[in-house]
Tab-separated table of C-alpha atoms in Angstrom:
chain	number	residue	atom	x	y	z
A	1	UNK	CA	0.000	0.000	0.000
A	2	UNK	CA	1.223	3.505	-0.793
A	3	UNK	CA	2.371	5.528	2.190
A	4	UNK	CA	0.055	8.033	3.835
A	5	UNK	CA	1.349	11.114	1.993
A	6	UNK	CA	1.041	9.407	-1.399
A	7	UNK	CA	-2.528	8.336	-0.669
A	8	UNK	CA	-3.558	11.808	0.465
A	9	UNK	CA	-1.946	13.348	-2.625
A	10	UNK	CA	-4.658	11.701	-4.750
A	11	UNK	CA	-7.323	13.887	-3.118
A	12	UNK	CA	-8.278	17.087	-4.959
A	13	UNK	CA	-7.264	20.292	-3.203
A	14	UNK	CA	-10.539	22.211	-2.647
A	15	UNK	CA	-8.851	25.627	-2.509
A	16	UNK	CA	-8.440	28.201	-5.246
A	17	UNK	CA	-4.817	28.211	-6.435
A	18	UNK	CA	-4.443	31.913	-5.746
A	19	UNK	CA	-3.113	32.720	-2.306
A	20	UNK	CA	-2.377	29.136	-1.298
A	21	UNK	CA	0.469	29.077	1.199
A	22	UNK	CA	0.433	25.692	2.880
A	23	UNK	CA	0.644	22.436	0.890
A	24	UNK	CA	-2.637	20.529	0.951
A	25	UNK	CA	-1.103	17.179	1.921
A	26	UNK	CA	0.997	18.819	4.631
A	27	UNK	CA	-2.079	20.277	6.338
A	28	UNK	CA	-3.813	16.877	6.283
A	29	UNK	CA	-0.702	15.158	7.669
A	30	UNK	CA	-0.591	17.708	10.489
A	31	UNK	CA	-4.230	16.957	11.285
A	32	UNK	CA	-3.659	13.173	11.196
A	33	UNK	CA	-0.637	13.415	13.484
A	34	UNK	CA	-2.336	15.751	15.944
A	35	UNK	CA	-5.390	13.507	16.293
A	36	UNK	CA	-3.138	10.482	16.882
A	37	UNK	CA	-1.498	12.581	19.605
A	38	UNK	CA	-4.934	13.059	21.203
A	39	UNK	CA	-6.301	16.282	19.642
A	40	UNK	CA	-10.099	16.342	19.729
A	41	UNK	CA	-10.910	19.632	17.987
A	42	UNK	CA	-9.677	22.084	15.356
A	43	UNK	CA	-8.361	24.298	18.140
A	44	UNK	CA	-6.393	21.386	19.594
A	45	UNK	CA	-4.977	20.461	16.171
A	46	UNK	CA	-3.933	24.071	15.635
A	47	UNK	CA	-2.306	24.195	19.066
A	48	UNK	CA	-0.378	20.991	18.331
A	49	UNK	CA	0.815	22.444	15.011
A	50	UNK	CA	1.774	25.758	16.613
A	51	UNK	CA	3.968	24.001	19.172
A	52	UNK	CA	5.497	21.450	16.800
A	53	UNK	CA	9.304	21.757	16.504
A	54	UNK	CA	11.133	22.109	13.217
A	55	UNK	CA	12.183	18.453	13.104
A	56	UNK	CA	8.491	17.503	13.272
A	57	UNK	CA	7.276	20.049	10.723
A	58	UNK	CA	9.935	19.068	8.167
A	59	UNK	CA	8.787	15.460	7.542
A	60	UNK	CA	5.195	16.704	7.531
A	61	UNK	CA	6.078	18.912	4.544
A	62	UNK	CA	5.308	22.241	6.224
A	63	UNK	CA	6.177	25.228	4.043
A	64	UNK	CA	9.454	27.097	4.376
A	65	UNK	CA	9.460	30.841	4.932
A	66	UNK	CA	13.047	31.949	4.295
A	67	UNK	CA	16.353	31.049	2.707
A	68	UNK	CA	17.230	29.425	6.023
A	69	UNK	CA	14.529	26.824	5.503
A	70	UNK	CA	12.497	27.685	8.580
A	71	UNK	CA	9.255	25.689	8.620
A	72	UNK	CA	5.944	27.379	9.336
A	73	UNK	CA	2.968	25.389	10.616
A	74	UNK	CA	-0.545	26.085	9.287
A	75	UNK	CA	-2.763	28.049	11.665
A	76	UNK	CA	-5.787	26.580	13.371
A	77	UNK	CA	-8.026	28.655	11.085
A	78	UNK	CA	-6.300	27.278	7.968
A	79	UNK	CA	-6.656	23.716	9.231
A	80	UNK	CA	-10.329	24.234	10.017
A	81	UNK	CA	-11.139	25.750	6.617
A	82	UNK	CA	-9.335	23.005	4.725
A	83	UNK	CA	-10.848	20.098	6.629
A	84	UNK	CA	-14.291	21.674	6.325
A	85	UNK	CA	-13.909	21.754	2.524
A	86	UNK	CA	-12.098	18.468	1.827
A	87	UNK	CA	-14.131	15.768	0.054
A	88	UNK	CA	-15.362	13.588	2.950
A	89	UNK	CA	-15.964	10.426	0.941
A	90	UNK	CA	-12.512	10.505	-0.585
A	91	UNK	CA	-10.845	11.162	2.748
A	92	UNK	CA	-12.755	8.346	4.451
A	93	UNK	CA	-11.855	5.854	1.722
A	94	UNK	CA	-8.168	6.848	1.724
A	95	UNK	CA	-7.763	6.780	5.498
A	96	UNK	CA	-9.741	3.571	6.006
A	97	UNK	CA	-8.539	-0.013	5.955
A	98	UNK	CA	-9.084	-2.199	2.877
A	99	UNK	CA	-11.429	-5.102	3.810
A	100	UNK	CA	-9.935	-7.518	1.286
A	101	UNK	CA	-8.697	-9.915	4.007
A	102	UNK	CA	-11.663	-9.491	6.342
A	103	UNK	CA	-13.897	-12.416	7.263
A	104	UNK	CA	-16.870	-10.216	8.056
A	105	UNK	CA	-17.865	-6.588	7.888
A	106	UNK	CA	-20.338	-4.836	10.189
A	107	UNK	CA	-22.364	-1.838	9.025
A	108	UNK	CA	-24.011	0.573	11.442
A	109	UNK	CA	-24.743	4.269	11.890
A	110	UNK	CA	-24.068	6.854	14.583
A	111	UNK	CA	-25.191	10.440	15.130
A	112	UNK	CA	-22.649	13.111	16.109
A	113	UNK	CA	-25.016	14.807	18.537
A	114	UNK	CA	-22.993	17.973	19.051
A	115	UNK	CA	-23.113	18.854	15.340
A	116	UNK	CA	-26.768	19.917	15.460
A	117	UNK	CA	-27.282	23.583	14.505
A	118	UNK	CA	-30.608	25.386	14.865
A	119	UNK	CA	-33.057	23.696	12.526
A	120	UNK	CA	-30.350	21.543	10.901
A	121	UNK	CA	-30.151	17.972	12.206
A	122	UNK	CA	-26.967	16.511	13.618
A	123	UNK	CA	-24.640	14.690	11.219
A	124	UNK	CA	-25.464	10.995	10.969
A	125	UNK	CA	-22.563	8.795	9.846
A	126	UNK	CA	-22.824	5.286	8.428
A	127	UNK	CA	-19.657	3.247	8.943
A	128	UNK	CA	-18.270	-0.174	8.057
A	129	UNK	CA	-15.813	-1.977	10.337
A	130	UNK	CA	-14.043	-5.335	10.039
A	131	UNK	CA	-14.380	-8.158	12.551
A	132	UNK	CA	-10.996	-7.194	14.053
A	133	UNK	CA	-12.070	-3.608	14.705
A	134	UNK	CA	-10.570	-1.786	11.715
A	135	UNK	CA	-12.761	0.938	10.215
A	136	UNK	CA	-13.033	0.588	6.441
A	137	UNK	CA	-14.916	3.763	5.566
A	138	UNK	CA	-17.823	5.958	6.546
A	139	UNK	CA	-20.408	8.066	4.777
A	140	UNK	CA	-22.528	10.958	5.983
A	141	UNK	CA	-26.208	10.237	5.520
A	142	UNK	CA	-27.867	13.190	3.736
A	143	UNK	CA	-30.428	15.152	5.705
A	144	UNK	CA	-34.072	14.139	5.211
A	145	UNK	CA	-33.129	10.568	4.348
A	146	UNK	CA	-31.858	7.527	6.232
A	147	UNK	CA	-29.107	4.891	6.277
A	148	UNK	CA	-30.907	2.601	3.846
A	149	UNK	CA	-30.252	4.920	0.898
A	150	UNK	CA	-26.487	4.964	1.605
A	151	UNK	CA	-25.821	1.256	2.119
A	152	UNK	CA	-24.713	0.435	-1.435
A	153	UNK	CA	-22.719	3.666	-1.846
A	154	UNK	CA	-20.804	2.929	1.373
A	155	UNK	CA	-19.632	-0.487	0.162
A	156	UNK	CA	-19.348	0.205	-3.577
A	157	UNK	CA	-15.580	0.993	-3.742
A	158	UNK	CA	-14.486	-2.315	-2.192
A	159	UNK	CA	-13.922	-5.894	-3.283
A	160	UNK	CA	-16.148	-7.870	-0.921
A	161	UNK	CA	-16.016	-11.258	-2.628
A	162	UNK	CA	-16.447	-13.911	0.055
A	163	UNK	CA	-16.914	-11.368	2.869
A	164	UNK	CA	-19.995	-11.649	5.087
A	165	UNK	CA	-21.680	-8.297	5.714
A	166	UNK	CA	-23.782	-8.005	8.852
A	167	UNK	CA	-26.216	-5.231	9.695
A	168	UNK	CA	-29.032	-4.475	12.092
A	169	UNK	CA	-32.718	-4.833	11.310
A	170	UNK	CA	-32.945	-1.467	9.535
A	171	UNK	CA	-30.831	-2.891	6.694
A	172	UNK	CA	-32.746	-6.145	6.326
A	173	UNK	CA	-33.801	-5.039	2.873
A	174	UNK	CA	-34.300	-7.149	-0.219
A	175	UNK	CA	-32.345	-4.708	-2.367
A	176	UNK	CA	-29.410	-4.890	0.047
A	177	UNK	CA	-29.415	-8.686	-0.107
A	178	UNK	CA	-29.478	-8.705	-3.906
A	179	UNK	CA	-26.739	-6.078	-4.085
A	180	UNK	CA	-24.379	-7.996	-1.808
A	181	UNK	CA	-24.867	-11.421	-3.361
A	182	UNK	CA	-25.326	-10.512	-7.028
A	183	UNK	CA	-23.078	-7.478	-7.483
A	184	UNK	CA	-20.480	-7.761	-4.710
A	185	UNK	CA	-20.273	-11.595	-4.598
A	186	UNK	CA	-20.508	-11.308	-0.828
A	187	UNK	CA	-22.694	-12.920	1.816
A	188	UNK	CA	-25.048	-11.296	4.279
A	189	UNK	CA	-26.261	-11.920	7.833
A	190	UNK	CA	-29.211	-9.668	8.643
A	191	UNK	CA	-31.157	-9.388	11.872
A	192	UNK	CA	-34.924	-9.642	11.488
A	193	UNK	CA	-37.171	-7.787	13.921
A	194	UNK	CA	-40.787	-6.700	14.031
A	195	UNK	CA	-40.173	-3.818	11.611
A	196	UNK	CA	-40.530	-6.571	8.980
A	197	UNK	CA	-43.759	-8.131	10.341
A	198	UNK	CA	-44.379	-10.612	7.522
A	199	UNK	CA	-40.809	-11.870	7.399
A	200	UNK	CA	-40.620	-11.956	11.190
A	201	UNK	CA	-43.795	-14.066	11.353
A	202	UNK	CA	-42.411	-16.468	8.731
A	203	UNK	CA	-39.240	-16.999	10.732
A	204	UNK	CA	-41.074	-17.356	14.026
A	205	UNK	CA	-43.316	-20.037	12.511
A	206	UNK	CA	-40.435	-22.215	11.271
A	207	UNK	CA	-40.191	-25.723	12.772
A	208	UNK	CA	-37.457	-24.846	15.258
A	209	UNK	CA	-38.197	-27.966	17.278
A	210	UNK	CA	-36.699	-29.928	14.363
A	211	UNK	CA	-33.440	-27.975	14.339
A	212	UNK	CA	-30.505	-30.299	14.907
A	213	UNK	CA	-27.801	-27.729	14.270
A	214	UNK	CA	-27.281	-25.969	17.594
A	215	UNK	CA	-24.617	-24.013	19.430
A	216	UNK	CA	-24.345	-22.960	23.060
A	217	UNK	CA	-22.128	-20.210	24.433
A	218	UNK	CA	-21.715	-18.422	27.754
A	219	UNK	CA	-19.979	-15.141	28.474
A	220	UNK	CA	-19.637	-12.690	31.330
A	221	UNK	CA	-18.970	-8.975	31.162
A	222	UNK	CA	-20.483	-5.517	31.615
A	223	UNK	CA	-22.089	-6.687	34.848
A	224	UNK	CA	-24.055	-9.558	33.398
A	225	UNK	CA	-23.853	-13.263	32.673
A	226	UNK	CA	-25.210	-14.251	29.265
A	227	UNK	CA	-26.035	-17.640	27.821
A	228	UNK	CA	-26.802	-17.906	24.110
A	229	UNK	CA	-28.554	-20.773	22.397
A	230	UNK	CA	-28.312	-20.734	18.596
A	231	UNK	CA	-30.522	-22.948	16.456
A	232	UNK	CA	-30.114	-23.039	12.682
A	233	UNK	CA	-32.371	-24.305	9.903
A	234	UNK	CA	-31.816	-24.574	6.175
A	235	UNK	CA	-34.646	-22.536	4.654
A	236	UNK	CA	-34.072	-22.987	0.937
A	237	UNK	CA	-37.327	-24.923	0.538
A	238	UNK	CA	-39.317	-23.521	3.452
A	239	UNK	CA	-40.935	-20.596	1.632
A	240	UNK	CA	-38.983	-17.763	3.231
A	241	UNK	CA	-39.619	-14.661	1.114
A	242	UNK	CA	-36.158	-13.095	1.046
A	243	UNK	CA	-33.555	-13.059	-1.768
A	244	UNK	CA	-30.755	-15.642	-1.570
A	245	UNK	CA	-31.714	-16.758	1.940
A	246	UNK	CA	-30.053	-20.107	2.670
A	247	UNK	CA	-30.207	-20.411	6.451
A	248	UNK	CA	-32.160	-18.914	9.325
A	249	UNK	CA	-30.989	-18.728	12.914
A	250	UNK	CA	-32.917	-18.343	16.124
A	251	UNK	CA	-30.776	-16.888	18.876
A	252	UNK	CA	-32.141	-16.965	22.416
A	253	UNK	CA	-30.184	-14.885	24.923
A	254	UNK	CA	-30.615	-15.519	28.641
A	255	UNK	CA	-29.121	-12.698	30.724
A	256	UNK	CA	-28.578	-12.440	34.461
A	257	UNK	CA	-27.560	-9.197	36.141
A	258	UNK	CA	-24.653	-10.198	38.388
A	259	UNK	CA	-25.501	-7.485	40.932
A	260	UNK	CA	-29.264	-7.710	41.196
A	261	UNK	CA	-29.849	-11.270	39.996
A	262	UNK	CA	-32.533	-10.039	37.619
A	263	UNK	CA	-33.047	-12.312	34.640
A	264	UNK	CA	-34.200	-11.493	31.119
A	265	UNK	CA	-34.677	-13.355	27.861
A	266	UNK	CA	-34.454	-12.091	24.298
A	267	UNK	CA	-35.113	-13.907	21.021
A	268	UNK	CA	-33.486	-12.718	17.805
A	269	UNK	CA	-33.884	-14.081	14.282
A	270	UNK	CA	-31.202	-13.915	11.614
A	271	UNK	CA	-31.244	-14.585	7.874
A	272	UNK	CA	-28.066	-15.357	5.970
A	273	UNK	CA	-27.002	-16.258	2.447
A	274	UNK	CA	-24.381	-18.611	3.894
A	275	UNK	CA	-25.194	-22.276	3.367
A	276	UNK	CA	-24.788	-24.974	6.011
A	277	UNK	CA	-21.454	-25.989	4.481
A	278	UNK	CA	-20.225	-22.387	4.597
A	279	UNK	CA	-21.336	-21.495	8.120
A	280	UNK	CA	-22.034	-23.626	11.175
A	281	UNK	CA	-24.228	-22.385	14.025
A	282	UNK	CA	-21.058	-21.342	15.845
A	283	UNK	CA	-19.881	-19.330	12.843
A	284	UNK	CA	-23.251	-17.602	12.522
A	285	UNK	CA	-23.136	-16.727	16.228
A	286	UNK	CA	-19.647	-15.252	15.740
A	287	UNK	CA	-20.803	-13.141	12.789
A	288	UNK	CA	-23.746	-11.755	14.732
A	289	UNK	CA	-21.544	-10.949	17.713
A	290	UNK	CA	-19.147	-9.161	15.346
A	291	UNK	CA	-21.979	-6.705	14.657
A	292	UNK	CA	-21.422	-5.498	18.218
A	293	UNK	CA	-17.799	-4.728	17.358
A	294	UNK	CA	-18.838	-1.502	15.675
A	295	UNK	CA	-20.588	-0.378	18.866
A	296	UNK	CA	-17.886	-1.460	21.308
A	297	UNK	CA	-14.738	-0.760	19.312
A	298	UNK	CA	-15.731	2.298	17.290
A	299	UNK	CA	-18.803	4.184	18.516
A	300	UNK	CA	-18.016	3.695	22.213
A	301	UNK	CA	-14.388	4.768	21.721
A	302	UNK	CA	-15.457	7.783	19.659
A	303	UNK	CA	-17.785	8.974	22.412
A	304	UNK	CA	-15.812	8.115	25.526
A	305	UNK	CA	-12.198	8.597	24.406
A	306	UNK	CA	-12.575	11.297	21.742
A	307	UNK	CA	-15.733	12.909	23.227
A	308	UNK	CA	-17.346	12.984	19.793
A	309	UNK	CA	-20.856	13.607	21.096
A	310	UNK	CA	-19.594	16.690	22.921
A	311	UNK	CA	-17.825	18.058	19.840
A	312	UNK	CA	-19.362	21.256	18.506
A	313	UNK	CA	-17.825	20.976	15.034
A	314	UNK	CA	-20.823	21.731	12.820
A	315	UNK	CA	-19.984	23.490	9.565
A	316	UNK	CA	-19.188	22.121	6.129
A	317	UNK	CA	-17.667	18.654	6.040
A	318	UNK	CA	-16.123	19.207	9.466
A	319	UNK	CA	-18.207	16.643	11.420
A	320	UNK	CA	-17.646	13.800	8.940
A	321	UNK	CA	-13.969	14.548	8.288
A	322	UNK	CA	-13.154	14.839	11.991
A	323	UNK	CA	-14.902	11.507	12.569
A	324	UNK	CA	-12.733	10.053	9.804
A	325	UNK	CA	-9.577	11.389	11.470
A	326	UNK	CA	-10.634	9.837	14.775
A	327	UNK	CA	-11.363	6.421	13.262
A	328	UNK	CA	-8.059	6.667	11.354
A	329	UNK	CA	-6.212	7.191	14.654
A	330	UNK	CA	-8.050	4.242	16.223
A	331	UNK	CA	-7.089	2.028	13.252
A	332	UNK	CA	-3.387	2.809	13.523
A	333	UNK	CA	-3.270	2.488	17.296
A	334	UNK	CA	-5.127	-0.813	17.204
A	335	UNK	CA	-2.918	-2.144	14.372
A	336	UNK	CA	0.109	-1.318	16.526
A	337	UNK	CA	-1.194	-3.661	19.204
A	338	UNK	CA	-2.990	-1.236	21.518
A	339	UNK	CA	-6.173	-2.693	22.972
A	340	UNK	CA	-7.049	0.318	25.131
A	341	UNK	CA	-7.260	3.416	22.928
A	342	UNK	CA	-7.413	5.854	25.852
A	343	UNK	CA	-4.193	4.397	27.248
A	344	UNK	CA	-2.633	4.456	23.771
A	345	UNK	CA	-3.393	8.172	23.399
A	346	UNK	CA	-1.779	8.812	26.760
A	347	UNK	CA	1.327	6.999	25.494
A	348	UNK	CA	1.336	9.239	22.432
A	349	UNK	CA	0.969	12.367	24.587
A	350	UNK	CA	4.219	11.712	26.457
A	351	UNK	CA	6.148	12.447	23.245
A	352	UNK	CA	3.470	14.135	21.103
A	353	UNK	CA	5.773	15.313	18.322
A	354	UNK	CA	7.687	12.085	17.701
A	355	UNK	CA	5.530	9.078	18.589
A	356	UNK	CA	2.627	9.930	16.259
A	357	UNK	CA	5.025	10.334	13.315
A	358	UNK	CA	6.738	7.059	14.171
A	359	UNK	CA	3.369	5.290	14.322
A	360	UNK	CA	2.302	6.732	10.948
A	361	UNK	CA	5.750	6.046	9.433
A	362	UNK	CA	6.219	9.692	8.457
A	363	UNK	CA	9.786	10.815	7.889
């Protein structure tokens, strides 16, 4: 894969050529490095740039201002204007991780609550993340529409042959199933809830008492003990009205609160294009659990570690591009072996002008 600077150089510079002082790629590299160092806002990125020493600005390609080669960092205002105007889709694709080696891909959306302005709704971002927690890309959902309209556009740039795409009940759409199987040569695993009453009733009425393919699992965490029972049926000839459906799963979750002892039970149905030879009940359970990866390893980290919901970045492409920079930082930190992103950012902060560049292999 081309290095970071080469990838960013393929993006179009949104500025008019007249009066341009700072190289486009250099400003983006400054922003990437600052966010990896823990910057959460444009002001913080600008402050990082303002305090960066010459031996940090040089490999970032900062402009020179004299015959002595003194480097000058872009101001916070320059960084803000450029990120607000940069093509968000292109930036997300270039800073994301290629899913070519992924086993499964989870798709889910999140609202950046602090980006709401007056009568304008907050930015809603649809993201795709691999089963090992690497963000592939994200897309801002246009106002007055919903995630369904952006599903195909989000995944279109990628080779998904053989990859299983999971999504929540909102995306249990016939068009999505056809798109994945027919056009992308991928598989799907979609949750079915009562928002699809006819399909839900069909699955509920299946002869689950005849299911011989079963899987049991127990886990403990987040203050609860959970037991999952997964039953799987081949539905090819059972009249299920959904494109390319090969198997259906019934997942019953028994949960016990370890503090109060309160018990609860939840039943979830899943449809998948994977055949019985391609996916066992255990594999289907793993794919469905990987859907939670996007909540636990992306959305939770964005909110708790980067305080995304508290961010007041609202104008232009600022909300989506800052979210891309945050997920980019998470990708690199996680690929370097960090399992706790908050702790990783603290490590970066001890040497904020060298460790981020080393991590990103800049210089």
